[in-house]
Amino acid sequence: MAFLELTNIRKQFGQAVAVEDFNLKVDRGEFVSFLGPSGCGKTTTLRMIAGFEIPTVGRVAVDNVDITDKAPNQRNVGMVFQSYALFPNMTVAQNIGFGLRIRRESESAIKERVDEMLALIHLEQKGPSYPSQLSGGQQQRVALARALAIRPQVLLLDEPLSALDAKIRVSLRAEIRAIQRKLGITAIYVTHDQEEALSISDRIVVMSQGHMEQVGTPFEIYNFPQTAFVASFVGTLNTTTAEVVDSARGVLQIDGARLETAEKLDGRQKGDKVTIAIRPERFSFASEQKKANVVDCRIENITFLGSIVRIQVSIGSGKYYMDTFNNPFLELPKIGDKDQVTCSREAVLVLKS
Amino acid sequence: MAPTPNGKVAAVKKKINLWAWFWILLGALYFLVPLYGTFDFSLREKRGVLSLLAYQNVLADPRFRDSFTYSALMALATIVVGLLLIVPTAYWVHLRLPQVRPLIEFITLMPFVVPAIVLVFGLIRIYSGPPLALTNSDPLTNFLLMCGYVILSMPYTYRSVDTGLRAIDVRTLTEAAQSLGAGWFTILFRIIFPNIRAALLSGAFLTFAIVIGEFTLASLLGRPAFGPYLVYMGNNRAYEPAALAIISLALTWAAIGLIQLLSHGRPGQEQVGGVH
């Protein structure tokens, strides 16, 4: 039985549809990320779980209790905001204890819980400090502790790391994930950063224009994108239009070169057009023995990205990226060289139109 | 020796500083010379010597104490009622109705357009007979006067509160409090009010200053306020009005000082940390 359930959710602002046909079941203790570009409806969906927006149609249930029409302060849902939203007039300890005071818990219980939360976020000494006396990273940890202090059923995080610099983002997302695992709390995380979503989530919901594009584990989302949008949004991907040559054997043609795919081409006729995608790291230079999926190419550009070297090759009139690990003892080809690249049949993904 | 580029910059800076000081001095003289003139005049009630006789006369006058106390109490009531009316309104406009902000701003500017004399005649015409005859007893007339003061001080109070609300992220703070279980009353009194304290104080003291000196409403409603007393003294005495002007100025400065004192030294207004 799912712990958090969103059923047939639709949200409309005037004539504009922000979210449509959204269905999701989240298990207890699961960490699910909503990933998508600005305006895709991910934050609106999160706000509907929090109660700040009421769905035009649909149902939100937590632990099998319908909370669709409950006011935000009647739901036991903790929320962490992008802008921290700490109360400037209260100390760190008062911020963390705020929700407990609202619940009229005893002073000793509040103090005990606040100390526990401060220890959890490694800010034991900062209880008497005011938010303005903390760094951005520290403020967001306090916001997390404040949201967790009330023992919420679901923790919602709305782009909590967007306002922080890159290094802090990486360390804090690991900390958030570790705390979530430790407490076993169900968490929904909104982000437009694919790397963040891939690294932190049990499952990812990729959204575009109010629709769910794909739901899956980070592994599935990255390796087997089902739509052109997911393919283009998550990671770097070569996409192109191919023509079906032999649907039974999975033979395709791109820019005059033949490629085979392991995916089924059921229902496709010879001459049909399909969109295919190949991750840059699935390409490699062809060895002499390799016969299948070998295509002639020309080296167009070489970009050094640290551990990765990104090589742009042209196949016919199309341009593709190929990633290879940086090896200082191997000689790289030169721009203008003619060579051959290859990829496995499994690397050639046929996307849903 | 030829001047260096740095030397030139220093010379230009010095020139700018001199001009800045000149204008500051000119501005200070513009304000201080008449003030000094008033103060000097207030000390000359005794012929040939400087004395505080005019101040003693003013402070010994029971009408001064009574009228000032009356106006101060009216000011406090106006501040409380005005803030209770305007803060929730401005808060709701910020939170849920940002599209009506221009309309609210227009309404709050009405006291600048409608003169106090028109306002008070309107109040007397409507509230001097049934169904709401408020001018028949002193307490009800005081209430009517206080309502008039709320209207007169509205442009200042609303702007102060609006500025304070603009300085904080009203929506996110509200939602954060809601997600922690807080209701509207708690949000307003424990989150919003404390975080716009400086703005509330500023609005409160502006209201105080307006009510203390207000003449038209108090005079035409026949209430013993400080404004009519000031006019009465101005019409009948020579040196005491000057002393009263200085006392009023001192009270105004004391009020401003109080704003500084009460709104100063609380953390939460500035970011001191970097990203750690």
XYZ file of C-alpha atoms in Angstrom:
629
model
C 0.000 0.000 0.000
C 1.433 3.349 -1.002
C 2.068 5.830 1.809
C 1.615 8.993 -0.252
C -0.809 8.800 -3.109
C -1.638 11.419 -5.732
C -4.533 10.389 -7.919
C -5.646 12.061 -11.149
C -4.308 15.423 -10.038
C -5.097 18.396 -12.192
C -4.419 22.017 -11.321
C -5.671 24.930 -13.329
C -4.962 28.638 -12.784
C -7.627 30.424 -14.800
C -7.287 28.992 -18.273
C -3.720 27.792 -17.760
C -3.256 24.151 -16.852
C -0.284 23.805 -14.507
C -0.538 20.080 -13.763
C -2.559 17.445 -15.531
C -3.187 13.734 -15.180
C -0.672 13.322 -12.378
C -0.702 9.930 -10.680
C 1.943 8.834 -8.250
C 2.297 6.335 -5.443
C 5.164 6.809 -3.027
C 6.163 4.163 -0.532
C 6.913 4.881 3.115
C 10.520 6.001 3.495
C 10.992 6.553 -0.218
C 12.857 9.568 -1.621
C 11.200 10.788 -4.809
C 12.377 13.768 -6.850
C 10.284 15.876 -9.205
C 12.632 16.905 -11.985
C 11.889 19.296 -14.794
C 12.462 22.762 -16.198
C 10.892 25.938 -14.787
C 7.131 26.023 -15.250
C 6.753 22.263 -15.670
C 4.422 21.995 -12.641
C 6.760 20.326 -10.177
C 6.501 23.013 -7.493
C 2.734 23.312 -7.984
C 2.425 19.572 -7.375
C 4.563 19.854 -4.251
C 2.438 22.759 -3.038
C -0.680 20.664 -3.506
C 0.810 18.028 -1.206
C 1.645 20.783 1.314
C -1.863 22.221 1.045
C -0.845 25.636 -0.294
C -2.717 24.864 -3.503
C -5.906 22.867 -3.800
C -6.121 20.531 -6.801
C -8.794 21.487 -9.328
C -9.398 17.770 -9.743
C -7.901 14.773 -7.964
C -7.010 13.453 -4.566
C -4.017 13.617 -2.242
C -3.794 10.943 0.447
C -1.212 10.252 3.121
C -1.257 6.935 4.897
C -4.638 6.246 3.309
C -6.179 9.449 4.721
C -7.546 11.926 2.199
C -5.941 15.308 2.914
C -6.958 17.036 -0.323
C -9.107 19.682 1.364
C -7.214 19.988 4.636
C -5.628 23.350 5.469
C -1.792 23.382 5.413
C -1.608 23.716 9.190
C -3.862 20.680 9.614
C -1.547 18.394 7.607
C 1.460 16.853 9.244
C 3.778 17.767 6.397
C 7.175 19.411 6.860
C 8.461 21.757 4.214
C 11.892 23.154 3.377
C 11.920 26.213 1.124
C 14.462 27.462 -1.374
C 14.828 30.735 0.535
C 15.170 28.919 3.913
C 12.178 30.877 5.339
C 13.626 30.945 8.834
C 11.877 33.398 11.131
C 14.346 36.292 11.479
C 13.006 37.327 14.889
C 13.690 33.932 16.443
C 16.907 32.172 17.368
C 17.885 28.886 15.753
C 16.531 26.975 18.762
C 13.275 28.940 18.718
C 12.900 28.321 14.995
C 13.355 24.579 15.445
C 11.019 24.498 18.430
C 8.316 26.666 16.779
C 6.201 23.804 15.459
C 6.428 21.976 18.780
C 5.258 25.089 20.666
C 2.284 25.314 18.310
C 1.544 21.712 19.257
C 1.721 22.742 22.927
C 4.429 20.263 23.833
C 6.088 20.694 27.219
C 9.176 22.928 27.502
C 11.351 19.963 28.488
C 10.145 17.932 25.500
C 10.772 20.887 23.199
C 14.281 21.410 24.544
C 15.078 17.733 24.194
C 13.817 17.630 20.597
C 15.612 20.870 19.662
C 18.899 19.515 21.038
C 18.327 16.277 19.135
C 17.721 18.191 15.902
C 20.739 20.450 16.441
C 22.887 17.358 16.892
C 21.385 15.841 13.749
C 22.451 18.834 11.662
C 25.772 19.237 13.513
C 24.991 22.741 14.731
C 24.930 22.060 18.476
C 26.551 25.408 19.305
C 24.247 27.530 17.160
C 21.042 27.271 19.203
C 21.211 30.858 20.560
C 22.271 32.376 17.203
C 19.897 34.258 14.946
C 19.422 33.148 11.308
C 21.208 36.263 10.051
C 24.304 35.127 11.906
C 24.486 31.871 9.939
C 25.731 31.066 6.462
C 23.329 29.973 3.730
C 24.251 26.306 4.164
C 23.767 26.490 7.912
C 20.421 28.254 7.517
C 19.171 25.545 5.207
C 20.241 22.866 7.692
C 18.296 24.699 10.392
C 15.281 24.873 8.053
C 15.583 21.115 7.577
C 15.789 20.543 11.327
C 12.756 22.790 11.880
C 10.741 20.825 9.334
C 11.819 17.500 10.863
C 11.295 18.543 14.483
C 7.518 18.156 14.210
C 7.948 14.529 13.103
C 6.107 15.069 9.807
C 4.605 12.198 7.866
C 6.062 13.573 4.659
C 9.022 15.907 4.131
C 8.768 18.272 1.171
C 11.839 20.029 -0.159
C 11.335 22.788 -2.723
C 14.654 23.337 -4.509
C 16.386 23.609 -1.132
C 19.896 23.846 -2.541
C 19.338 26.289 -5.394
C 20.517 29.318 -3.453
C 23.786 27.689 -2.379
C 27.101 27.456 -4.175
C 28.121 24.295 -6.013
C 30.396 22.817 -3.359
C 27.886 23.276 -0.542
C 25.131 21.857 -2.731
C 27.009 18.600 -3.161
C 27.823 18.159 0.515
C 24.383 19.257 1.735
C 22.483 16.978 -0.614
C 24.466 14.047 0.730
C 23.615 15.214 4.248
C 19.912 15.538 3.409
C 19.896 12.038 1.956
C 21.745 10.594 4.957
C 19.294 12.225 7.392
C 16.304 11.042 5.347
C 17.647 7.478 5.348
C 18.434 7.628 9.060
C 14.924 8.825 9.953
C 13.221 6.683 7.314
C 10.989 9.608 6.368
C 9.084 9.820 3.092
C 10.503 12.732 1.101
C 9.516 14.607 -2.032
C 12.268 16.738 -3.513
C 11.766 19.321 -6.228
C 14.715 20.243 -8.393
C 15.607 21.315 -11.907
C 19.129 19.982 -11.448
C 19.347 16.543 -13.067
C 22.627 15.659 -11.334
C 21.032 16.436 -7.970
C 17.986 14.306 -8.762
C 20.071 11.415 -10.071
C 22.372 11.385 -7.061
C 19.815 11.714 -4.268
C 16.636 9.900 -5.309
C 15.155 6.446 -5.056
C 12.877 7.415 -7.920
C 12.586 10.398 -10.207
C 9.453 11.869 -11.758
C 10.486 13.778 -14.876
C 7.921 16.462 -15.680
C 7.302 18.676 -18.663
C 4.487 21.151 -19.277
C 2.423 19.806 -16.398
C 2.718 16.177 -17.448
C 4.655 13.258 -16.055
C 7.080 12.264 -18.771
C 8.627 9.283 -17.037
C 8.848 7.781 -13.563
C 11.736 5.530 -12.712
C 14.898 4.960 -10.774
C 17.836 7.244 -11.614
C 19.365 4.271 -13.464
C 16.254 3.825 -15.596
C 15.792 7.513 -16.245
C 19.374 7.985 -17.346
C 19.914 4.790 -19.286
C 16.482 4.174 -20.722
C 14.748 7.507 -21.334
C 11.346 6.838 -22.807
C 10.635 10.153 -24.443
C 12.623 12.677 -26.417
C 12.082 15.190 -23.608
C 13.556 12.936 -20.915
C 16.402 12.035 -23.216
C 17.215 15.674 -23.863
C 16.683 16.889 -20.287
C 18.612 14.234 -18.391
C 22.280 14.100 -19.270
C 23.877 14.757 -22.642
C 22.381 12.741 -25.402
C 22.751 12.393 -29.136
C 19.316 12.303 -30.723
C 18.548 12.023 -34.392
C 15.906 10.808 -36.782
C 16.538 7.385 -38.290
C 14.785 5.472 -41.013
C 13.645 1.901 -40.445
C 15.369 -0.456 -42.859
C 14.466 -3.821 -41.353
C 12.087 -3.762 -38.403
C 12.467 -7.490 -37.677
C 16.242 -7.261 -37.214
C 16.214 -3.692 -35.819
C 18.197 -2.183 -38.659
C 18.085 1.604 -38.994
C 19.754 4.133 -41.209
C 21.108 7.524 -40.178
C 22.855 9.927 -42.480
C 23.791 7.148 -44.844
C 25.172 4.895 -42.089
C 23.557 1.696 -40.830
C 22.926 1.060 -37.143
C 21.287 -1.831 -35.362
C 19.184 -1.499 -32.244
C 18.281 -4.145 -29.708
C 14.922 -2.481 -29.154
C 11.802 -3.883 -30.740
C 10.479 -2.044 -33.743
C 7.118 -3.770 -33.701
C 4.559 -2.153 -35.902
C 7.118 -0.109 -37.809
C 7.324 -0.456 -41.536
C 10.349 -0.109 -43.746
C 10.845 3.584 -44.454
C 9.181 4.768 -41.221
C 10.972 7.516 -39.313
C 11.896 7.017 -35.638
C 13.790 9.130 -33.118
C 16.825 7.400 -31.720
C 19.137 8.393 -28.870
C 22.681 7.349 -28.012
C 24.566 8.487 -24.889
C 27.973 9.971 -25.720
C 29.754 7.481 -23.453
C 28.247 4.550 -25.381
C 30.242 5.492 -28.466
C 33.830 4.349 -28.839
C 36.383 4.202 -31.601
C 35.925 1.008 -33.569
C 38.577 -1.689 -33.370
C 39.451 -3.522 -36.594
C 37.659 -6.723 -35.579
C 34.359 -5.008 -34.836
C 31.898 -5.399 -37.696
C 28.420 -4.364 -36.390
C 27.323 -0.768 -35.824
C 30.573 0.587 -37.183
C 30.218 3.919 -38.948
C 32.672 6.236 -40.641
C 33.165 9.608 -39.022
C 35.279 12.716 -39.041
C 36.668 14.360 -35.888
C 35.174 17.839 -35.644
C 36.134 19.049 -32.195
C 37.751 17.885 -28.980
C 36.852 19.324 -25.554
C 38.776 18.463 -22.406
C 36.413 18.166 -19.400
C 38.804 16.840 -16.749
C 38.088 13.180 -16.261
C 36.197 13.072 -19.562
C 37.246 14.073 -23.049
C 34.272 14.990 -25.258
C 34.864 14.439 -28.959
C 32.474 15.783 -31.557
C 32.295 13.648 -34.665
C 30.324 14.049 -37.854
C 28.542 11.080 -39.374
C 27.243 12.076 -42.759
C 25.728 15.484 -42.225
C 24.883 14.876 -38.547
C 27.060 15.795 -35.581
C 27.371 13.589 -32.491
C 29.185 13.660 -29.192
C 31.372 10.842 -27.971
C 32.749 10.762 -24.413
C 35.865 8.899 -23.493
C 37.711 8.711 -20.178
C 40.753 10.905 -20.017
C 43.857 8.732 -20.298
C 47.065 10.744 -20.403
C 48.964 7.804 -21.932
C 46.710 7.436 -24.964
C 47.006 9.683 -27.953
C 43.837 11.523 -28.902
C 42.846 11.871 -32.556
C 43.295 15.212 -34.239
C 40.592 17.508 -35.548
C 39.925 16.623 -39.171
C 41.052 12.974 -38.823
C 38.845 10.333 -40.374
C 38.021 7.391 -38.146
C 35.296 4.901 -37.278
C 33.041 4.872 -34.226
C 30.850 2.120 -32.886
C 28.266 1.421 -30.213
C 26.456 -1.680 -29.038
C 22.973 -2.527 -30.307
C 21.664 -1.915 -26.768
C 23.039 1.630 -26.813
C 20.743 2.648 -29.649
C 17.507 3.709 -27.925
C 14.324 4.200 -29.869
C 12.264 6.947 -28.217
C 8.499 7.135 -28.002
C 7.199 9.796 -30.325
C 57.419 67.319 -9.423
C 54.468 66.341 -11.618
C 51.350 65.167 -9.774
C 50.775 61.438 -9.938
C 47.401 60.005 -11.069
C 46.806 58.997 -7.448
C 47.509 62.535 -6.354
C 44.886 63.812 -8.813
C 42.287 61.380 -7.465
C 43.017 62.528 -3.916
C 42.609 66.178 -4.951
C 39.252 65.491 -6.640
C 38.067 63.554 -3.555
C 39.041 66.456 -1.305
C 37.139 68.882 -3.543
C 34.032 66.660 -3.447
C 34.293 66.373 0.344
C 34.507 70.153 0.707
C 31.392 70.639 -1.430
C 29.562 67.954 0.544
C 30.391 69.721 3.791
C 29.303 73.048 2.337
C 25.839 71.733 1.435
C 25.448 69.935 4.758
C 26.314 73.155 6.582
C 23.907 75.185 4.435
C 21.102 72.682 5.101
C 21.824 72.672 8.818
C 21.748 76.469 8.948
C 18.431 76.524 7.054
C 16.873 74.417 9.783
C 18.793 75.595 12.826
C 18.694 79.392 12.418
C 14.877 79.692 12.690
C 14.940 77.148 15.479
C 17.560 79.142 17.331
C 15.485 82.293 16.727
C 12.392 80.658 18.246
C 14.389 79.283 21.174
C 16.064 82.647 21.788
C 12.683 84.414 21.666
C 11.176 81.907 24.096
C 13.827 82.857 26.673
C 13.114 86.630 26.586
C 9.857 86.875 28.502
C 11.671 88.754 31.277
C 12.869 92.021 29.898
C 16.690 92.288 29.669
C 17.522 88.747 30.944
C 17.368 85.225 29.553
C 14.984 83.052 31.558
C 12.884 79.895 31.362
C 9.781 81.778 32.542
C 7.767 81.001 29.387
C 8.524 77.270 29.856
C 7.546 77.463 33.526
C 4.282 79.169 32.580
C 3.516 76.525 29.971
C 4.384 73.574 32.197
C 2.490 75.063 35.152
C -0.644 75.563 33.061
C -3.074 72.729 33.883
C -4.607 73.111 30.401
C -1.211 72.155 28.920
C -1.016 68.963 31.008
C -4.673 68.087 30.427
C -4.674 68.752 26.694
C -1.356 66.973 26.175
C -2.490 63.949 28.202
C -5.792 63.872 26.312
C -4.045 64.007 22.923
C -1.434 61.446 23.980
C -4.167 59.005 25.013
C -6.056 59.668 21.802
C -2.820 59.065 19.886
C -2.284 55.722 21.637
C -5.836 54.634 20.862
C -5.410 55.761 17.244
C -2.154 53.804 16.948
C -3.701 50.589 18.316
C -6.871 50.799 16.214
C -4.985 51.981 13.108
C -2.445 49.164 13.290
C -5.093 46.531 13.981
C -6.956 47.765 10.933
C -4.065 48.359 8.562
C -1.581 45.563 9.323
C -3.977 42.662 8.596
C -5.263 44.525 5.507
C -1.781 45.220 4.132
C -0.705 41.659 5.029
C -3.646 40.135 3.174
C -3.032 42.364 0.166
C 0.613 41.246 0.087
C -0.290 37.610 0.539
C -3.419 37.045 -1.492
C -4.527 40.181 -3.310
C -1.476 41.877 -4.815
C -3.642 42.969 -7.750
C -5.699 45.292 -5.516
C -2.620 47.056 -4.127
C -3.037 50.122 -6.394
C -6.653 50.490 -5.210
C -5.662 50.232 -1.546
C -2.868 52.752 -2.087
C -5.351 55.127 -3.708
C -7.766 54.754 -0.790
C -5.019 55.394 1.756
C -4.062 58.562 -0.096
C -7.588 59.986 0.192
C -6.821 61.975 3.388
C -4.310 63.979 1.320
C -7.023 64.808 -1.208
C -9.947 65.352 1.165
C -9.088 68.190 3.600
C -9.602 67.612 7.323
C -12.287 70.294 7.377
C -14.347 68.384 4.796
C -13.794 65.151 6.706
C -14.934 66.587 10.020
C -18.063 68.196 8.523
C -18.865 64.861 6.925
C -18.423 63.083 10.261
C -20.556 65.619 12.116
C -23.294 65.507 9.473
C -23.518 61.698 9.519
C -22.910 60.984 13.195
C -24.713 63.837 14.948
C -28.128 62.246 14.548
C -29.830 58.851 14.389
C -29.150 56.084 13.742
C -25.586 56.667 14.999
C -25.599 59.767 17.157
C -21.989 59.817 18.341
C -21.693 63.520 19.153
C -24.166 63.474 22.032
C -21.719 62.284 24.686
C -18.021 62.863 25.371
C -16.915 59.203 25.176
C -18.700 58.712 21.853
C -17.327 61.987 20.491
C -13.858 60.861 21.579
C -14.467 57.658 19.662
C -15.545 59.635 16.603
C -12.443 61.834 16.890
C -10.257 58.750 17.182
C -11.842 57.310 14.014
C -11.080 60.586 12.260
C -7.473 60.401 13.439
C -7.218 56.833 12.098
C -8.259 58.154 8.683
C -5.869 61.117 8.854
C -2.903 58.939 9.822
C -3.755 56.188 7.324
C -1.396 57.342 4.506
C 1.577 57.286 6.888
C 0.677 54.111 8.756
C -0.136 52.191 5.573
C 3.096 53.230 3.879
C 5.193 52.317 6.898
C 3.534 48.912 7.190
C 3.697 48.329 3.433
C 7.424 49.141 3.402
C 7.981 46.759 6.299
C 6.063 43.971 4.564
C 7.992 44.512 1.342
C 11.226 44.020 3.258
C 10.304 40.484 4.334
C 9.231 37.463 2.329
C 5.648 37.503 3.618
C 4.415 34.597 1.555
C 7.218 32.164 2.329
C 7.298 33.030 6.030
C 3.538 32.521 6.185
C 3.730 29.192 4.392
C 6.631 28.055 6.569
C 4.605 28.861 9.684
C 1.513 27.161 8.250
C 3.468 24.013 7.433
C 4.569 23.943 11.078
C 0.943 24.064 12.198
C 0.436 27.782 12.889
C -2.941 29.468 12.397
C -3.551 33.027 11.173
C -3.494 34.619 14.623
C -0.158 33.019 15.495
C 1.313 33.921 12.117
C 0.247 37.541 12.444
C 1.298 38.087 16.042
C 4.366 35.856 16.298
C 5.836 36.067 12.811
C 4.601 39.127 10.932
C 4.333 41.748 13.704
C 7.790 41.069 15.210
C 9.448 41.113 11.795
C 8.007 44.488 10.794
C 8.511 45.987 14.244
C 10.601 48.915 13.009
C 7.944 49.742 10.405
C 5.178 49.495 13.009
C 7.083 51.798 15.348
C 7.736 54.236 12.570
C 4.034 54.287 11.654
C 3.096 54.550 15.323
C 5.269 57.575 15.991
C 4.182 59.317 12.812
C 0.609 58.816 13.984
C 1.582 60.133 17.405
C 3.086 63.268 15.859
C 0.003 63.852 13.669
C -2.487 63.411 16.499
C -0.554 65.564 18.965
C -0.570 68.554 16.623
C -3.988 68.054 14.985
C -6.321 71.054 15.267
C -9.246 70.924 12.822
C -10.983 67.706 13.923
C -10.493 68.294 17.648
C -11.587 71.911 17.463
C -14.764 71.324 15.445
C -15.736 68.302 17.528
C -15.136 70.442 20.617
C -12.611 68.207 22.293
C -9.907 69.491 24.700
C -6.930 68.385 22.623
C -3.381 69.745 22.420
C -3.822 71.211 18.906
C -6.567 73.692 19.897
C -4.546 74.554 23.009
C -1.528 75.426 20.815
C -3.705 77.710 18.688
C -5.298 79.289 21.743
C -1.865 80.045 23.204
C -0.662 81.391 19.862
C -3.583 83.790 19.742
C -3.340 85.016 23.309
C 0.298 84.914 24.453
C 3.626 86.086 23.039
C 6.482 83.986 24.438
C 4.644 80.822 25.521
C 3.846 79.695 21.942
C 7.572 79.785 21.165
C 8.255 77.698 24.275
C 5.488 75.309 23.239
C 7.031 74.977 19.764
C 10.372 74.031 21.322
C 8.665 71.577 23.700
C 6.785 70.002 20.753
C 10.042 69.706 18.821
C 11.731 68.085 21.815
C 8.864 65.614 22.122
C 9.124 64.793 18.407
C 12.846 64.187 18.701
C 12.232 62.077 21.786
C 9.760 60.002 19.759
C 12.291 59.541 16.922
C 14.947 58.639 19.478
C 12.578 56.080 20.913
C 12.106 54.532 17.449
C 15.869 54.225 17.092
C 16.203 52.775 20.572
C 13.435 50.225 20.213
C 14.278 49.107 16.689
C 18.038 48.989 17.155
C 20.273 46.136 18.210
C 18.027 43.230 17.297
C 19.683 40.580 15.166
C 17.954 39.282 12.082
C 18.277 42.368 9.939
C 21.569 41.670 8.209
C 23.460 38.715 6.820
C 26.886 38.360 8.336
C 27.876 34.839 7.364
C 29.258 33.626 4.099
C 28.556 30.186 2.715
C 30.313 27.728 4.993
